[in-house]
CSV table of C-alpha atoms in Angstrom, one decimal:
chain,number,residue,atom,x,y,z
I,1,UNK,CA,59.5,120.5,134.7
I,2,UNK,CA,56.1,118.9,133.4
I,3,UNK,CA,54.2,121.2,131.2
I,4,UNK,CA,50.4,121.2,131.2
I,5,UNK,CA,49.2,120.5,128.4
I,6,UNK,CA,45.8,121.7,126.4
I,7,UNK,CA,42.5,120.9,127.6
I,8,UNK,CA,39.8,122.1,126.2
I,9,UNK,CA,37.4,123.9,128.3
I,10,UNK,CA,34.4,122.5,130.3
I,11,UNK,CA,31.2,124.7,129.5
I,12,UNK,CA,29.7,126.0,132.5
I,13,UNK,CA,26.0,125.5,132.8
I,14,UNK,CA,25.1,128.9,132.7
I,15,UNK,CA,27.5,132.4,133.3
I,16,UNK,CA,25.2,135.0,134.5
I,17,UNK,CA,24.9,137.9,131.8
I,18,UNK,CA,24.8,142.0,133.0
I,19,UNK,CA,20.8,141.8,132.6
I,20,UNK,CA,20.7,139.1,135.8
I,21,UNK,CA,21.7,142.2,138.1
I,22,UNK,CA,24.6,144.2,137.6
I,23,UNK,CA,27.1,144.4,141.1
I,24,UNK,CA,26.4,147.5,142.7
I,25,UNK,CA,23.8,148.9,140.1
I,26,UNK,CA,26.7,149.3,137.1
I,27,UNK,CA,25.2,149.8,133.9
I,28,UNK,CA,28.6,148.0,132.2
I,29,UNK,CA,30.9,146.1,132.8
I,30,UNK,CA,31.7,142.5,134.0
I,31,UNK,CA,30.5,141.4,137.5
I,32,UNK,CA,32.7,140.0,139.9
I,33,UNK,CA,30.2,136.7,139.9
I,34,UNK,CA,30.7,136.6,136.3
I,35,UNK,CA,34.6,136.6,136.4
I,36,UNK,CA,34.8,133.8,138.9
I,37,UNK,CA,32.5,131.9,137.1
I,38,UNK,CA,34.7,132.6,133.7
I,39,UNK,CA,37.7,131.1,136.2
I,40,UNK,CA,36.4,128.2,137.2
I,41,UNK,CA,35.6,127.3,133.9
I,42,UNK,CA,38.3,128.2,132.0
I,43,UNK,CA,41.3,128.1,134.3
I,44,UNK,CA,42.7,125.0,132.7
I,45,UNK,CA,42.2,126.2,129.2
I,46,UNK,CA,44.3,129.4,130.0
I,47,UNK,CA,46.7,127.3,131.6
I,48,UNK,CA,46.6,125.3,128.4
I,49,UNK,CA,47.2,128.5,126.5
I,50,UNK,CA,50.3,129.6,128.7
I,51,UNK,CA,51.9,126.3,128.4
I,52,UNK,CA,52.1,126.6,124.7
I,53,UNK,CA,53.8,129.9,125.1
I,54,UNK,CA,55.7,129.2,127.7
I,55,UNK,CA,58.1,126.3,129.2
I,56,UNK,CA,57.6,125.9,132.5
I,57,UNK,CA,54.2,125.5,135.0
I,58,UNK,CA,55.4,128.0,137.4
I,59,UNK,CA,55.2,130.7,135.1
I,60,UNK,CA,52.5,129.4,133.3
I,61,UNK,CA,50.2,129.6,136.8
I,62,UNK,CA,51.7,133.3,137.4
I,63,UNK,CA,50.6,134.6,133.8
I,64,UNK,CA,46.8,133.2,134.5
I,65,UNK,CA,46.8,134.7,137.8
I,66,UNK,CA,48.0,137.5,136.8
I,67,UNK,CA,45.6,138.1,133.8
I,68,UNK,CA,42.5,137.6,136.0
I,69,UNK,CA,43.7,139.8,139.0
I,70,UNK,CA,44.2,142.4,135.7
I,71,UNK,CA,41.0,141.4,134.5
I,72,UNK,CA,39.4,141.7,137.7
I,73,UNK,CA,41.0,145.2,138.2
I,74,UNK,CA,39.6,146.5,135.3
I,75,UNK,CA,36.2,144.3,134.8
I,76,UNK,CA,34.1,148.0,134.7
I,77,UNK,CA,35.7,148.6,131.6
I,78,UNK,CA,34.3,145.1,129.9
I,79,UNK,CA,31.4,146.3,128.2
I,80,UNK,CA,30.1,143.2,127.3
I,81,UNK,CA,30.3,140.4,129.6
I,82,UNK,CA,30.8,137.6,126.5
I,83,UNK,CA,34.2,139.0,126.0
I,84,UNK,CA,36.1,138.5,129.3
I,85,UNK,CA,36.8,135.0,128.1
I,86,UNK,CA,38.1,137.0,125.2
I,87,UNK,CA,40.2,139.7,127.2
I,88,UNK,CA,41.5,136.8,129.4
I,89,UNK,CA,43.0,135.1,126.5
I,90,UNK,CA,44.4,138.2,125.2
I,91,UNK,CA,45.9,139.0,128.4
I,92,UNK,CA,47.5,136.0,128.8
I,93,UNK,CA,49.2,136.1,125.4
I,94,UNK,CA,50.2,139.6,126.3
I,95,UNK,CA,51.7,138.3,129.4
I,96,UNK,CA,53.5,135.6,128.2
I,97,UNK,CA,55.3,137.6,126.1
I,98,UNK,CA,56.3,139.9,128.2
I,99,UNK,CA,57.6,137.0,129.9
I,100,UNK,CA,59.6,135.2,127.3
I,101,UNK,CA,60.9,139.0,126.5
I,102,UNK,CA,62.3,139.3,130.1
I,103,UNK,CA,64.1,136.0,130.0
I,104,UNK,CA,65.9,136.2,126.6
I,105,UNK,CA,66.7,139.9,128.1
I,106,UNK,CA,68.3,138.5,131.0
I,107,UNK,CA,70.0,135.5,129.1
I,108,UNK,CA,71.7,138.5,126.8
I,109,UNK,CA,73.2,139.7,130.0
I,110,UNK,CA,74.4,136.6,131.4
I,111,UNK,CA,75.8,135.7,128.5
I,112,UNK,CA,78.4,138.4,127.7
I,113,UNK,CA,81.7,137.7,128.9
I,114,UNK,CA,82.8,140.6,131.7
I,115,UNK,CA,85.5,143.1,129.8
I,116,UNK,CA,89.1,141.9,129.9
I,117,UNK,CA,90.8,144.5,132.4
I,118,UNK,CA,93.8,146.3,131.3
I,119,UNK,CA,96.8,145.6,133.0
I,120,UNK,CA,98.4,148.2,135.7
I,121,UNK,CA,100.9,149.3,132.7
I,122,UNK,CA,98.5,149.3,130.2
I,123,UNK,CA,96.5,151.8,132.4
I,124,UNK,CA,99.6,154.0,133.3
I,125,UNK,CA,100.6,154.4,129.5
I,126,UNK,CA,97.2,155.4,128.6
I,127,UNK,CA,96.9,157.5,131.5
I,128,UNK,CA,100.0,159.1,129.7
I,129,UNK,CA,99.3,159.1,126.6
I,130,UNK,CA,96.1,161.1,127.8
I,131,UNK,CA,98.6,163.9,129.5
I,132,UNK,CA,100.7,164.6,126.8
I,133,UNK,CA,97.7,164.8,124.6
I,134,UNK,CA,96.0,167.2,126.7
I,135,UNK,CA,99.3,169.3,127.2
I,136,UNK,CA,99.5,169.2,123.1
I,137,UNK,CA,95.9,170.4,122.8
I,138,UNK,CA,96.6,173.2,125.0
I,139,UNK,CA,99.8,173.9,123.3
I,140,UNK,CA,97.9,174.6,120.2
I,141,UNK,CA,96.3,178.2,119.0
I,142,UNK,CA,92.4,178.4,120.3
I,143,UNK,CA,90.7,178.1,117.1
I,144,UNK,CA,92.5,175.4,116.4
I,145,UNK,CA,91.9,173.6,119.7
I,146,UNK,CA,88.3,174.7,119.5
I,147,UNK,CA,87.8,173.3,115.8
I,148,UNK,CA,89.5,169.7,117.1
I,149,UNK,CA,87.6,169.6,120.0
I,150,UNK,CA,84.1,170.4,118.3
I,151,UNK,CA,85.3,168.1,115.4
I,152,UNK,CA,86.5,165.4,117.1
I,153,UNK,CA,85.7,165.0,120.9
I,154,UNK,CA,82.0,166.3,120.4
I,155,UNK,CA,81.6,164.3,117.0
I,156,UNK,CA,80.4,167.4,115.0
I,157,UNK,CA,80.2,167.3,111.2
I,158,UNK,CA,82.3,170.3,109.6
I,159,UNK,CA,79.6,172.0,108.8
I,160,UNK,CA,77.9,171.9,112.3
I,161,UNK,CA,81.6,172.8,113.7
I,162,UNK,CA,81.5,176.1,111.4
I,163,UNK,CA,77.4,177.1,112.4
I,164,UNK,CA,79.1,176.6,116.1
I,165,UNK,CA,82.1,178.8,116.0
I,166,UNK,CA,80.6,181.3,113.6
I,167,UNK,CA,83.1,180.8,110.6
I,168,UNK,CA,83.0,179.4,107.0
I,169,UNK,CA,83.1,176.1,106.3
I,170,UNK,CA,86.8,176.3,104.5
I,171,UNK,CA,88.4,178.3,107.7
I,172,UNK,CA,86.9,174.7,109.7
I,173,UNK,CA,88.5,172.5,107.1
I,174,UNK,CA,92.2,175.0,107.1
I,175,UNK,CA,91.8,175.0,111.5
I,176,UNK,CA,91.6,171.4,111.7
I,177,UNK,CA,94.2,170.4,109.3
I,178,UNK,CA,97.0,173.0,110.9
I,179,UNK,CA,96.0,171.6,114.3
I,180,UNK,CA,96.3,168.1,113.3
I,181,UNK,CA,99.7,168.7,112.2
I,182,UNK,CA,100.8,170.8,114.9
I,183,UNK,CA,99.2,168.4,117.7
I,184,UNK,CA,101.2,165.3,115.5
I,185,UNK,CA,104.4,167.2,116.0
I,186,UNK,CA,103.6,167.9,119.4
I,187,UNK,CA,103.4,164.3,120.2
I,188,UNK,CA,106.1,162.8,118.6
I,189,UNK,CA,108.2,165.6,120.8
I,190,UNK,CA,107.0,164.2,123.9
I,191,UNK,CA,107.7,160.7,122.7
């Protein structure tokens, strides 16, 4: 798609100021007179602006239309009416990219590959190799099971494992090791 390119910006003869008469007697702010004469004379430089951020017109038109309509929704808060050109630029900037962000974010979807899926065996023997480790864990005393599952299942650090059950950091340490023995047995029983 063409992109437009750069043009600088055609002065307009004269953009009424907040002292000509402020839209429904506002003390600040930009008027909406004001903002569509910033448009029509700077339209193609922010379209300009947009084209060098982004790659394609489409999106180039949407950012400038949208900075304006935001512009426009929050012109009362423009204090000085020499700055919308200002804000507009900004805005567009800001726009474009949160544009580019949203693309790239969608291209790192596309582009990873859908998981490989595990064949119907493959599913069954983990699906048993699941069972007999539950019916080992269960086999095994409950301070043991508790410490393994705290430790291991949870991802605890020792030392949180031994604030959580109430015991010293040594009885953790002698729990685990006994029921990682006793749960190896266990499974090459069943095996």
């Amino acid at each position: 798609m063409p992109v437009i390119a750069p043009v600088p910006a055609a002065r307009p003869a004269r953009i009424p100021s907040q002292r000509d008469g402020a839209e429904d007697g506002l003390a600040a702010g930009t008027t909406v007179d004001h903002l569509t004469e910033t448009y029509r004379a700077h339209y193609r430089s922010l379209l300009g602006l947009a084209a060098l951020l982004l790659d394609d017109t489409a999106s180039c038109e949407d950012v400038v239309q949208e900075a304006f309509i935001r512009v426009h929704s929050a012109r009362k808060r423009v204090r000085d009416p020499e700055k919308t050109l200002a804000y507009l630029r900004q805005t567009v900037v800001n726009l474009s990219r949160s544009a580019l962000r949203r693309r790239i974010l969608g291209l790192k979807l596309l582009s990873k590959p859908m998981p490989d899926m595990a064949s119907a065996e493959e599913g069954a023997y983990d699906q048993l190799e699941r069972d007999s480790l539950i019916k080992a864990m269960k086999g095994l005393q409950r301070r043991q099971r508790e410490v393994l599952v705290l430790r291991y299942f949870a991802d605890m650090t020792e030392a949180q494992v031994a604030e959580t059950l109430g015991i010293s950091l040594g009885s953790v340490k002698a729990y685990g090791s006994r029921g990682i023995a006793a749960l190896r047995v266990a499974m090459e029983a069943s095996a």
